[in-house]
Short mmCIF file of C-alpha atoms in Angstrom, two decimals:
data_model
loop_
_atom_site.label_atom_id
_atom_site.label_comp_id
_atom_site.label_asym_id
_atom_site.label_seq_id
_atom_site.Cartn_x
_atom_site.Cartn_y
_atom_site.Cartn_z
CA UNK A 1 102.71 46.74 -194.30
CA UNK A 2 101.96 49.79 -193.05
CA UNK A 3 104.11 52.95 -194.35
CA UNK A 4 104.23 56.49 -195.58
CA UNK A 5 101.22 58.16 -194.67
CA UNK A 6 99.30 54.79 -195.48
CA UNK A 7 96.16 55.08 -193.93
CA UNK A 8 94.45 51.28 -193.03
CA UNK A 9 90.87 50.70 -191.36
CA UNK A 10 90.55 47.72 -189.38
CA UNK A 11 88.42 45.24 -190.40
CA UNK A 12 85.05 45.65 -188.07
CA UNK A 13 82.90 42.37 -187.36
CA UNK A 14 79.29 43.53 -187.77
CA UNK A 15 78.20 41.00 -185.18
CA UNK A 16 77.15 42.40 -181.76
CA UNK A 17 79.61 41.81 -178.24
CA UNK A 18 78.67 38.74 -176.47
CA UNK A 19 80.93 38.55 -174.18
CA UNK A 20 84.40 40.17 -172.86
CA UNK A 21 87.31 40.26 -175.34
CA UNK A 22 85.04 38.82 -178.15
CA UNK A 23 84.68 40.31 -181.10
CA UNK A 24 86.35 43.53 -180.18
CA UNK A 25 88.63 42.23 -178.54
CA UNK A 26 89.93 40.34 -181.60
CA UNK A 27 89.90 43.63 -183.68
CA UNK A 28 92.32 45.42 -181.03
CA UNK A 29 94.77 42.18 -180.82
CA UNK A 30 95.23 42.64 -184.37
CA UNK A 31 95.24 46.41 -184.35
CA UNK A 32 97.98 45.71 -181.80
CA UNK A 33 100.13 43.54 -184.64
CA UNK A 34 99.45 45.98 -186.99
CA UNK A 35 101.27 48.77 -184.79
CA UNK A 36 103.75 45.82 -183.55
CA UNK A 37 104.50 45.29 -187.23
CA UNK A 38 104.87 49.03 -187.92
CA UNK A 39 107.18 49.71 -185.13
CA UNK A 40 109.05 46.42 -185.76
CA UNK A 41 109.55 47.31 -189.55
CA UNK A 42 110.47 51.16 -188.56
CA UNK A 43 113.13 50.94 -186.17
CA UNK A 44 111.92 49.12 -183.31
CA UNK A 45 109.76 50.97 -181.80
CA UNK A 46 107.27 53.91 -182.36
CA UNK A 47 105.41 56.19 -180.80
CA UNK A 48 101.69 57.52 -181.32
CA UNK A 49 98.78 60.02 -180.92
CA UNK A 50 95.42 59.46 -180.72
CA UNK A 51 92.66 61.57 -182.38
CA UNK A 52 88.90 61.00 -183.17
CA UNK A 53 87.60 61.14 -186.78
CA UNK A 54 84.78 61.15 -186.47
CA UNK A 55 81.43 58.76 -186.64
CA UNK A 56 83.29 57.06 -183.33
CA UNK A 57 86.26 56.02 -185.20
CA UNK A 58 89.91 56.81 -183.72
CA UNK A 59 93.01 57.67 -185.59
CA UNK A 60 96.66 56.34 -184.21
CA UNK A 61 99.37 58.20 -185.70
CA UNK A 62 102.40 56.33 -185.44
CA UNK A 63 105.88 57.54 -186.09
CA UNK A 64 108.58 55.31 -185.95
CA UNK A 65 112.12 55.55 -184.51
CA UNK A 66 113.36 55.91 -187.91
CA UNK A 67 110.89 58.95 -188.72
CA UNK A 68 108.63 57.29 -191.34
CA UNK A 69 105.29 57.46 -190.72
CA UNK A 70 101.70 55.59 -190.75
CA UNK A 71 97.86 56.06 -189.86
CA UNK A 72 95.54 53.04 -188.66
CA UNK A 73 92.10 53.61 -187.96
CA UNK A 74 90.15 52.28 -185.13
CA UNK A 75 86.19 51.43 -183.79
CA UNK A 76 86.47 53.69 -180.96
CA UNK A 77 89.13 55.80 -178.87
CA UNK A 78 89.26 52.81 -176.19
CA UNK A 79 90.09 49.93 -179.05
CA UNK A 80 92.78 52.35 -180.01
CA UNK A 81 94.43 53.10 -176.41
CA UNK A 82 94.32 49.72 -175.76
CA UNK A 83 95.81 48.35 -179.16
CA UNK A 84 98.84 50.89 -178.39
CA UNK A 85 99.36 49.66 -175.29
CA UNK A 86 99.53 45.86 -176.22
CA UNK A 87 101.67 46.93 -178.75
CA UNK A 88 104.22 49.10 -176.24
CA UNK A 89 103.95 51.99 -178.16
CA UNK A 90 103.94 55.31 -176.28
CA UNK A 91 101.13 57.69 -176.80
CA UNK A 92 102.08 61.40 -176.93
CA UNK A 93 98.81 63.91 -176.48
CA UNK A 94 99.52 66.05 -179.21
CA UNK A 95 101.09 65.43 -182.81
CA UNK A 96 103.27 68.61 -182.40
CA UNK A 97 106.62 69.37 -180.91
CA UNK A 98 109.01 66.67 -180.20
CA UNK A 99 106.88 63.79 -182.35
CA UNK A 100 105.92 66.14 -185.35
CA UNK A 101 110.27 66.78 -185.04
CA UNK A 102 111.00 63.42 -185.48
CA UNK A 103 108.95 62.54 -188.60
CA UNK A 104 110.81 61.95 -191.80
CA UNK A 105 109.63 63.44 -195.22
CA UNK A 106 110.70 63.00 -198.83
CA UNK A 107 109.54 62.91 -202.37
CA UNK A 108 106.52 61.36 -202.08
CA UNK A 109 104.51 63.02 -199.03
CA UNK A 110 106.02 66.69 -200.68
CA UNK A 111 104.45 65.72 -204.19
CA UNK A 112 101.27 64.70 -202.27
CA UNK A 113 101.20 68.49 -200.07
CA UNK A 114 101.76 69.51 -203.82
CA UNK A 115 98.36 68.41 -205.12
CA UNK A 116 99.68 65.13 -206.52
CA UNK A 117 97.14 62.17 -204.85
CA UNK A 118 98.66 59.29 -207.06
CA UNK A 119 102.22 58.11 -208.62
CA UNK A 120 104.09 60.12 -206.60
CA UNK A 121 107.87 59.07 -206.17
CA UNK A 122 108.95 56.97 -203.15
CA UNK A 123 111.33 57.36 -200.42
CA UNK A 124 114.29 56.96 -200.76
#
């Protein structure tokens, strides 16, 4: 389960696209139940933001309605619109303002701004 600044890469199929929905398509249903799961676990719903990494990969930001957050990674910005939007989650253009005001911070992400990568305390 996805939580806390948790940070999971979907699992890419090496294989090449034969056909519509194949391969890739498989990696954004499951993206999508990964961010169904999140929002499911966090309140009911969630909302995200979008932003390449880098080497074609997309990060989805996901906050959820009860402020904890989570990062998925996925193959490409259009595997990543479309796994939010199977999943119902809203996407928000910038992770500032009203989304950054709704995330919810404790112990652990503080000891981790603090230098502290590992063994830091949970949330509450």
């Amino acid at each position: 389960m996805l939580s806390m600044a948790d940070t999971q890469q979907a699992q890419a199929d090496e294989r090449p696209e034969t056909a519509p929905g194949g391969a890739a398509g498989k990696r954004t249903a499951r993206l999508a139940k990964q961010i169904r799961a999140f929002a499911d676990t966090h309140g009911g719903s969630a909302e995200g933001q979008l932003a390449h990494i880098g080497r074609g990969r997309t990060r989805i930001a996901l906050v959820g309605a009860n402020g904890e957050w989570g990062n998925l990674v996925a193959d490409s910005y259009d595997a990543a619109k479309d796994a939010a939007a199977q999943a119902g989650v809203t996407l928000q253009d910038d992770f500032d303002g009203e989304l950054a005001a709704k995330v919810r911070t404790g112990p652990y992400e503080w000891s981790r701004m603090a230098g502290i990568q590992v063994g830091g305390p949970a949330n509450p």
